[in-house]
């Protein structure tokens, strides 16, 4: 892995006022500012920002060696609320403000609710979150509550919650920010822009978890727009990975009771299925599935690179490992895996696979003995 | 708050190769690279990085209005492991590698263990964490376990754990990375550099939580070095805030059984007490204490800016609110509050103050009625 082809590091920046100063005297702007020329903004769109985006693309030398490719991890867990959802939500909430809304609503079991609540708080809007009764990761509910969202638990599943929020936004002056909101994908496509910007070109393969299928669709849109703008010489193959118990796009049938440890992709009937199929088809990519065991194995290998992600984020790495084991991963390629959320979103996953340490005597020999 | 005096945004960067390109075509380097001229690096120091640092300085318009000052939040929760500890740890672990160590050790009840385990994994070192039996936040232990650290729980308190790791590192070829390691403060001082870089000058007041007292000392060192280098026109006043039940620097006596909801600053006998006293004394600053109720009130107000921090991080904002209420906060100043950790580190804190939502019928009128 001496061949990581990062572009030369920048040293100075030019300000809007025309002055020059060292790069370290700046901070990255939020996404609406950074990619304003590529987003559907108007003069009336507020420049809402929590400094989302500009997440690191972290080289993964140990996994690269194992896989025989040049693997980079796009670590979306360092977005303001800890997941890639912030990219789409900053755009959706900015447009809600532009349209005069004073309340937003969504159905969510996790990352979406945290992002919606954070940007609503920032913009001074009220936020209503409908959750299916039960089945929500602790950390994610904590966030929406902390940001001041009104949480309503309904007696029903996610589909019922989504039907309700659509009905409510149709009949009340309340903006819907679920993924049916078209601005969400517009914001999410910036992940592809950043990938190309940092690598200097598109990767050969973009590996990504697929749940509701919006993100793979958004990345494909972003790669396409950047390519058209002359910012990359080629388009990547889009590889979408689903969990074995929640793999409607792999199996070609809706899954009524999706099951997986990777809660962020536990979705049986993806809203953006058609767009995701187009992304995979047009790019010459693929869908594949990975088991929960394979996901948790990849999760631990990613942590050995120094990166802590939520289980769903490990699915693309699990998929790459699976295809490598099957002799179906071409060596030497540049591959980017999108790690969609922070491991702190779901600490139970990390604790599940280990025994709690037992207390031993506070004495050096006892400690050293316990380490043998 | 129309008067937030951010410098003009940069538009282009110059690469080391001399070419120019738009700012968005880059990513911020890690701290060792970004501040190499200000850190004790040699040609043998590995450029270890998880893209730590370069955390956003987020303007807080609602709190600014309430306080009558220009308040910015330095959101350290967006470091790779979710706290400011990454700044010092990247430096300490890089130096351990340089010195030939193959194992690092620390005593920790939280953020330190996560940072140590992450950078050890990245650098290919083994990591041993001694924890006092009981009393550790779930998310923080989960991280160290995920990164592959060996966790040893001892029958004893934090002081006993610290004594043991010092003894072990004295008698074995194992590098100690607790805050007695001088490289920790060297790395942490970069938080001050970034603050000055983004604001274009030092703030008038730097408000910061004080537990073990290393961070306030490191910031003061950083402000001093930058001022000497001509990067700022003045030095800030250093305001250190402790929790009421863990306020040895305010009360002037060691606290045997420190108690506070803000676990990250629940320390009764700060290792860097003398340095912190010097920082406050030399800067014309102050120490003050805030109650757990004041901390949780500030925690909710910070979330209303769209920022989710751990309780300890809310202490400086609680302190500013307290001094404002007492008429002791001069209006119009530029103030930076350091939010040391991500709220996801301690989701229980967010859940503690609210009732779990009860399930209602999945029907629009029932939902709308529940919102009234």
mmCIF file of C-alpha atoms in Angstrom, chain A residues 20 46 77 97 221 269 333 335 368:
data_model
loop_
_atom_site.group_PDB
_atom_site.id
_atom_site.type_symbol
_atom_site.label_atom_id
_atom_site.label_comp_id
_atom_site.label_asym_id
_atom_site.label_seq_id
_atom_site.Cartn_x
_atom_site.Cartn_y
_atom_site.Cartn_z
ATOM 1 C CA UNK A 20 -3.932 34.349 0.258
ATOM 2 C CA UNK A 46 -30.990 30.000 3.835
ATOM 3 C CA UNK A 77 -19.996 8.947 11.166
ATOM 4 C CA UNK A 97 -37.567 27.166 5.560
ATOM 5 C CA UNK A 221 -26.453 10.898 -9.344
ATOM 6 C CA UNK A 269 -39.498 -2.504 0.762
ATOM 7 C CA UNK A 333 -8.664 -1.535 -8.071
ATOM 8 C CA UNK A 335 -12.403 0.971 -3.989
ATOM 9 C CA UNK A 368 0.146 -8.810 34.158
#
